[in-house]
XYZ file of C-alpha atoms in Angstrom:
465
model
C 60.709 -32.465 26.767
C 62.094 -35.073 29.109
C 58.615 -35.726 30.502
C 57.169 -36.125 26.927
C 59.825 -38.770 26.116
C 59.132 -40.558 29.408
C 55.345 -40.506 28.750
C 55.923 -41.778 25.198
C 58.234 -44.659 26.442
C 55.705 -45.470 29.200
C 52.842 -45.630 26.778
C 54.866 -47.898 24.576
C 55.332 -50.341 27.389
C 51.723 -50.098 28.455
C 50.521 -50.800 24.916
C 52.285 -54.018 24.861
C 50.414 -55.259 27.907
C 47.044 -53.418 27.803
C 45.697 -55.389 24.759
C 46.302 -58.610 26.550
C 44.838 -57.726 29.930
C 42.012 -60.373 29.389
C 44.552 -63.122 29.238
C 46.187 -61.824 32.564
C 42.749 -61.795 34.222
C 42.047 -65.364 32.975
C 45.307 -66.511 34.371
C 44.703 -64.698 37.650
C 41.215 -66.155 38.000
C 42.503 -69.707 37.240
C 45.149 -69.226 39.876
C 42.719 -67.940 42.465
C 40.329 -70.783 41.898
C 42.277 -73.892 41.303
C 45.689 -73.870 43.037
C 45.924 -75.816 46.295
C 45.217 -72.738 48.425
C 42.517 -71.471 46.021
C 38.746 -71.303 46.326
C 38.132 -74.455 44.323
C 41.383 -76.586 44.541
C 41.696 -78.811 41.450
C 44.911 -80.488 40.518
C 44.024 -81.008 36.905
C 42.743 -77.483 36.274
C 45.790 -76.035 38.079
C 48.117 -77.418 35.422
C 46.990 -74.432 33.300
C 48.686 -71.932 35.649
C 52.363 -72.708 34.985
C 52.325 -72.897 31.161
C 50.159 -69.793 30.859
C 52.418 -67.812 33.022
C 55.644 -69.062 31.517
C 54.681 -69.118 27.741
C 51.328 -67.678 26.907
C 51.603 -64.264 28.628
C 55.062 -63.334 27.523
C 54.521 -64.520 24.003
C 51.364 -62.300 23.841
C 53.353 -59.271 25.130
C 56.099 -60.027 22.573
C 53.553 -60.294 19.739
C 51.986 -56.932 20.668
C 55.315 -55.244 20.857
C 56.375 -56.582 17.561
C 53.225 -55.837 15.958
C 53.504 -52.087 16.949
C 56.835 -51.931 15.395
C 56.347 -53.860 12.054
C 52.875 -55.525 11.846
C 52.368 -59.186 11.748
C 55.678 -59.980 10.136
C 57.542 -58.115 12.891
C 55.349 -59.689 15.615
C 56.288 -63.180 14.398
C 59.969 -62.481 14.399
C 59.661 -60.852 17.831
C 57.909 -63.949 19.181
C 60.656 -66.191 18.033
C 63.243 -64.040 19.695
C 61.190 -63.932 22.859
C 60.967 -67.763 22.906
C 64.880 -67.585 23.433
C 64.579 -65.468 26.623
C 61.651 -67.401 27.874
C 63.289 -70.862 27.561
C 66.632 -69.518 28.673
C 65.209 -68.194 32.002
C 63.791 -69.794 35.109
C 61.521 -66.867 35.948
C 58.531 -65.507 34.097
C 60.160 -63.424 31.324
C 57.684 -60.456 30.952
C 60.613 -57.852 30.917
C 62.473 -59.973 28.408
C 59.311 -60.227 26.147
C 59.039 -56.274 26.276
C 62.561 -56.052 25.018
C 62.914 -58.877 22.474
C 59.344 -58.428 20.917
C 59.979 -54.824 19.579
C 63.708 -55.433 18.935
C 63.107 -58.709 16.883
C 60.430 -56.639 14.821
C 62.836 -53.733 14.361
C 65.642 -55.912 13.040
C 63.487 -57.665 10.427
C 62.160 -54.281 9.368
C 65.628 -52.989 8.749
C 66.644 -56.274 6.885
C 63.517 -55.842 4.733
C 64.438 -52.340 3.867
C 67.804 -53.522 2.476
C 66.912 -56.707 0.682
C 63.342 -56.035 -0.577
C 64.345 -53.704 -3.460
C 66.784 -56.400 -4.586
C 64.452 -59.353 -4.752
C 64.048 -60.809 -8.166
C 60.495 -60.956 -9.450
C 58.739 -64.236 -8.430
C 61.036 -64.964 -5.466
C 59.317 -62.557 -2.941
C 57.576 -65.229 -0.931
C 60.529 -67.562 -0.778
C 63.052 -64.856 0.212
C 60.640 -63.139 2.709
C 59.878 -66.357 4.533
C 63.536 -67.594 4.713
C 64.837 -64.093 5.744
C 62.385 -64.143 8.727
C 63.240 -67.743 9.511
C 66.978 -67.408 9.473
C 66.968 -64.163 11.389
C 64.540 -65.773 13.863
C 66.927 -68.668 14.515
C 69.926 -66.290 15.132
C 67.860 -64.093 17.445
C 66.404 -66.984 19.422
C 69.920 -68.343 20.063
C 71.229 -64.969 21.106
C 68.239 -64.584 23.441
C 68.778 -68.097 24.846
C 72.442 -67.653 25.625
C 72.831 -63.955 26.283
C 69.686 -61.884 26.659
C 67.747 -64.328 28.754
C 70.354 -64.631 31.512
C 71.000 -60.926 31.478
C 67.351 -60.031 31.962
C 66.982 -62.639 34.576
C 69.934 -61.211 36.491
C 68.423 -57.693 36.241
C 64.916 -58.911 37.333
C 66.273 -60.872 40.138
C 68.283 -57.866 41.403
C 65.238 -55.589 41.202
C 63.132 -58.223 43.040
C 65.776 -58.588 45.747
C 65.917 -54.809 46.110
C 62.160 -54.589 46.494
C 62.241 -57.312 49.054
C 64.694 -55.112 51.088
C 62.190 -52.306 51.026
C 59.417 -54.654 52.037
C 61.365 -56.153 55.006
C 62.320 -52.593 56.128
C 58.681 -51.506 55.906
C 59.776 -48.742 53.483
C 57.656 -49.716 50.502
C 55.064 -46.989 51.245
C 57.703 -44.472 50.145
C 57.259 -45.543 46.549
C 54.011 -43.438 46.591
C 56.123 -40.377 46.555
C 57.132 -41.266 42.923
C 53.935 -43.138 41.930
C 51.117 -40.774 42.665
C 52.585 -37.603 40.966
C 53.609 -39.759 37.962
C 50.055 -41.062 37.747
C 48.606 -37.510 37.353
C 50.930 -36.984 34.446
C 49.378 -40.029 32.682
C 52.172 -42.425 33.489
C 49.903 -44.697 35.511
C 49.705 -47.414 32.850
C 53.443 -47.347 32.282
C 54.122 -47.674 36.054
C 51.611 -50.464 36.509
C 52.258 -52.623 33.481
C 55.846 -51.773 32.747
C 57.241 -51.857 36.317
C 54.931 -53.395 39.020
C 53.360 -56.110 36.881
C 56.551 -58.001 36.132
C 57.763 -57.917 39.575
C 54.304 -58.790 40.974
C 53.857 -61.874 38.757
C 57.314 -63.158 39.910
C 56.115 -62.711 43.496
C 52.862 -64.612 42.838
C 54.861 -67.554 41.501
C 56.874 -67.605 44.815
C 54.325 -66.739 47.508
C 50.966 -66.875 45.776
C 50.214 -63.121 45.940
C 51.859 -59.686 45.452
C 51.463 -56.286 47.076
C 52.780 -54.597 43.887
C 49.358 -55.300 42.194
C 47.861 -52.996 44.830
C 50.087 -49.916 44.737
C 49.175 -48.081 41.422
C 45.777 -49.636 41.093
C 44.299 -48.701 44.456
C 41.356 -46.299 43.794
C 41.384 -44.890 47.382
C 43.656 -41.805 46.864
C 41.737 -40.538 43.809
C 38.454 -41.353 45.512
C 39.378 -39.204 48.396
C 40.122 -36.215 46.166
C 36.790 -36.594 44.331
C 34.809 -36.909 47.578
C 36.475 -33.724 48.831
C 35.312 -31.890 45.741
C 31.829 -33.402 46.069
C 31.437 -31.960 49.541
C 33.597 -28.837 49.518
C 34.100 -28.018 45.916
C 32.679 -25.071 44.157
C 30.980 -24.471 40.704
C 31.571 -26.925 37.956
C 34.195 -29.052 40.003
C 31.575 -29.720 42.637
C 28.803 -30.568 40.081
C 30.963 -33.147 38.179
C 32.923 -34.723 41.002
C 30.139 -37.199 42.117
C 29.750 -38.680 38.757
C 33.596 -38.864 38.402
C 33.893 -40.642 41.711
C 31.414 -43.434 40.676
C 33.167 -43.968 37.367
C 36.524 -43.935 39.105
C 35.666 -46.284 41.969
C 33.542 -48.737 40.183
C 34.721 -48.336 36.583
C 38.343 -48.074 37.491
C 39.022 -45.128 35.162
C 41.724 -43.281 37.190
C 42.329 -40.788 34.486
C 39.140 -39.100 35.329
C 40.399 -37.660 38.567
C 43.638 -36.236 37.097
C 42.110 -32.940 35.912
C 40.844 -32.314 39.403
C 44.315 -32.638 40.805
C 45.995 -30.676 37.891
C 43.730 -27.648 38.568
C 44.942 -27.578 42.127
C 48.300 -29.268 42.115
C 48.814 -29.107 45.936
C 46.329 -32.041 45.981
C 49.285 -34.207 45.024
C 50.195 -34.188 48.634
C 46.834 -35.813 49.446
C 47.371 -38.455 46.816
C 50.831 -39.264 48.096
C 49.739 -39.503 51.778
C 46.693 -41.547 50.665
C 48.859 -43.852 48.608
C 51.455 -44.308 51.332
C 48.655 -45.239 53.944
C 47.183 -47.722 51.511
C 50.412 -49.427 50.850
C 51.385 -49.430 54.627
C 47.982 -50.999 55.535
C 48.529 -53.798 52.893
C 51.920 -54.370 54.174
C 50.866 -54.567 57.773
C 47.980 -56.907 57.078
C 50.098 -59.103 54.724
C 47.725 -58.434 51.888
C 48.269 -58.708 48.124
C 46.519 -59.698 44.889
C 47.143 -62.670 42.555
C 47.030 -60.753 39.255
C 46.886 -57.177 38.144
C 43.345 -55.712 38.504
C 42.535 -54.042 35.238
C 40.865 -51.628 35.256
C 41.843 -50.485 38.758
C 38.357 -50.624 40.244
C 37.203 -51.913 43.586
C 35.329 -54.630 41.598
C 38.467 -55.755 39.767
C 40.561 -55.674 42.947
C 38.150 -57.883 44.857
C 37.887 -60.317 41.924
C 41.695 -61.017 42.103
C 41.990 -61.028 45.903
C 43.154 -64.394 47.203
C 41.294 -66.408 49.752
C 41.732 -64.840 53.123
C 42.807 -61.480 51.810
C 39.721 -59.445 51.610
C 40.177 -57.663 54.922
C 43.519 -56.343 53.775
C 42.351 -55.303 50.299
C 39.296 -53.452 51.581
C 41.116 -51.884 54.501
C 43.849 -50.588 52.190
C 41.281 -48.842 49.923
C 39.262 -47.545 52.777
C 42.167 -46.037 54.673
C 43.703 -44.571 51.504
C 40.328 -43.003 50.785
C 39.998 -41.449 54.351
C 43.472 -40.013 54.514
C 43.330 -38.599 50.960
C 39.784 -37.186 51.720
C 40.915 -35.513 54.968
C 43.949 -33.805 53.414
C 42.064 -32.965 50.237
C 39.155 -31.374 52.157
C 41.529 -29.007 53.929
C 43.061 -27.910 50.556
C 39.797 -27.660 48.580
C 38.077 -25.660 51.371
C 40.937 -23.240 51.494
C 40.924 -22.780 47.616
C 39.116 -19.613 46.570
C 36.134 -20.339 44.316
C 37.414 -18.035 41.512
C 40.632 -20.026 41.453
C 38.956 -23.347 40.927
C 36.685 -21.963 38.163
C 39.462 -20.021 36.613
C 41.665 -23.165 36.388
C 38.749 -25.063 34.562
C 38.055 -22.128 32.322
C 41.660 -21.840 31.322
C 41.614 -25.282 30.067
C 41.372 -25.580 26.185
C 38.506 -27.931 26.529
C 36.211 -25.475 28.363
C 36.833 -22.489 25.989
C 34.833 -21.952 22.891
C 35.928 -24.438 20.325
C 36.555 -21.909 17.688
C 39.325 -20.504 19.827
C 41.134 -23.566 20.962
C 41.152 -26.363 18.374
C 43.469 -26.586 15.392
C 44.672 -28.599 12.439
C 48.164 -29.793 12.809
C 50.331 -26.937 14.307
C 48.271 -24.061 12.913
C 45.667 -22.112 14.725
C 42.550 -22.761 12.727
C 39.028 -22.188 13.952
C 37.070 -25.464 14.258
C 34.225 -24.225 12.127
C 36.621 -23.351 9.342
C 38.511 -26.688 9.567
C 35.345 -28.805 9.033
C 33.725 -26.527 6.457
C 34.885 -28.307 3.311
C 35.253 -31.907 4.496
C 32.858 -34.836 4.942
C 33.044 -36.008 8.506
C 32.718 -39.735 8.644
C 34.593 -40.739 11.691
C 35.322 -39.219 15.177
C 37.676 -41.083 17.478
C 38.248 -40.348 21.140
C 41.833 -41.356 21.897
C 43.920 -41.989 25.052
C 47.146 -43.627 25.768
C 45.823 -47.054 26.058
C 42.512 -46.847 24.321
C 40.591 -48.710 26.869
C 39.586 -46.483 29.821
C 38.882 -42.852 29.659
C 38.605 -42.741 25.900
C 35.997 -45.531 25.838
C 33.937 -43.600 28.404
C 34.253 -40.416 26.321
C 33.252 -42.231 23.093
C 30.223 -43.691 24.811
C 29.003 -40.336 26.031
C 29.644 -38.785 22.633
C 27.798 -41.580 20.841
C 24.658 -41.162 23.088
C 24.674 -37.444 22.511
C 25.014 -37.917 18.777
C 22.069 -40.241 18.810
C 19.986 -37.707 20.709
C 20.879 -35.022 18.047
C 19.903 -37.363 15.210
C 23.456 -37.883 13.993
C 23.696 -41.430 12.505
C 26.028 -41.041 9.586
C 29.172 -40.441 11.669
C 31.094 -43.413 13.170
C 32.248 -42.523 16.760
C 34.653 -44.891 18.514
C 37.768 -44.894 20.751
C 41.248 -46.298 20.420
C 44.865 -45.858 21.610
C 46.761 -42.967 20.118
C 49.303 -45.460 18.753
C 46.499 -47.177 16.773
C 45.152 -44.100 15.008
C 44.736 -44.443 11.331
C 43.963 -42.433 8.258
C 40.179 -43.284 8.361
C 39.603 -40.774 11.195
C 38.459 -37.139 10.508
C 38.362 -35.674 14.029
C 40.481 -36.829 16.925
C 39.499 -35.844 20.577
C 42.225 -36.356 23.197
C 43.069 -35.326 26.705
C 44.886 -31.924 26.629
C 48.148 -33.316 27.700
C 48.053 -35.962 24.889
C 47.100 -33.808 22.020
C 50.625 -33.115 20.894
C 51.305 -36.868 20.731
C 48.273 -37.415 18.629
C 49.294 -34.682 16.254
C 52.676 -36.395 15.740
C 50.770 -39.556 14.815
C 48.191 -37.931 12.559
C 49.369 -34.348 11.714
C 46.943 -33.674 8.978
C 43.738 -34.487 10.963
C 41.544 -32.133 13.061
C 42.544 -32.339 16.745
C 40.401 -31.220 19.680
C 41.648 -31.122 23.280
C 39.453 -31.969 26.217
C 40.226 -31.474 29.889
C 37.531 -33.755 31.412
C 36.051 -36.719 29.537
C 32.727 -36.103 31.302
C 32.335 -32.569 29.872
C 28.952 -32.821 28.112
C 29.050 -29.213 27.059
C 32.296 -29.840 25.088
C 30.757 -32.886 23.273
C 27.500 -30.967 22.575
C 29.428 -28.029 21.089
C 31.440 -30.263 18.805
C 28.332 -32.006 17.564
C 26.454 -28.726 17.078
C 29.248 -27.280 15.019
C 29.341 -30.442 12.894
C 25.662 -30.291 12.236
C 25.676 -26.633 11.387
C 28.868 -26.579 9.293
């Protein structure tokens, strides 16, 4: 239960940042190109760096957080409140925006619940506008005088603590926590909720940050997938090469999680690979100027500062080699039947009629779809950008091959699911969360987003219903 709560909280943090990744990349590229030590130094263009970092990015985060709580109205009040922490602080206020955006939205939501039933007819617009404006003023002042300084103190303390780890060469130890947490789908929460705020503050001080390389390094996962490619058996060996390409070049880390979960001892390989990658970056004084999203080698190189390519490439290469060596030993020692049994035990690889359900009742898939018109299928994940996008693309291609043109197939974050969907496909570990969001819909669990047989079975049963 605790893990579920942590995952839910982590996804909430991640969903405030993920929709705005394009803005972060834009800021990172402008920084890499035009600052005095950049590739194309330009004093005029470099004027964009400070305002984007101080105002644009935190406001976008606050808006996203407020919008998740109470739509556009909540987002507006959340941004007003965030303005207080931004102006009242001397550091980039990403953590403050993550707090004030949703908080401001929640407060206006509660006020609306009280006053809306009492508004006289014809005064709705007047009262709604003034209630939001007055509350915004109060919250902005509170943020300016109290919340901003408090968050700045916390952020500075965390940053100082991290600097101690760096100076003592102990930063690689964070991989002991990071790598297992990633496998349980806390990767986005760690990256965007923890490392990104610290990393951005470091960039403003020294021009780069090692924290952008810790969670995003594709080396540990690539090592595991290469081990399965060479020493795996059965289905795991057959699917690992494609997964490795998607993981390394596409940056979809979620694709290697099932390979680790079906042989959990591989977490040791991930930890050792992650630690070696962080240590390499530390020793070579490497770092990135923005968060690479998705975490692919292409994205990492794109936000590597001038003179930092050797450190970036070396950290990925060494992490891959260490992870591969340890993973190879583990995979070779694993009996074939154990690997295959682990995959077959997964709900996604059993017959659909035995494993999919509506809400919390065990209802065969064929029965569930008998009396409904299926218009929309959604592949959902925590952020709605990586693994779900890949799954939806594969499902669309297969639907086209089977002549299915009347069904809309798309992807989204679980938090953005709406009533228009008929069938929801999610990673096995996320299905319960999706059911909480949309309890009356048909939910299907998949273990591996590359499982073509799963998608084919779904489409065949839809065609033949």
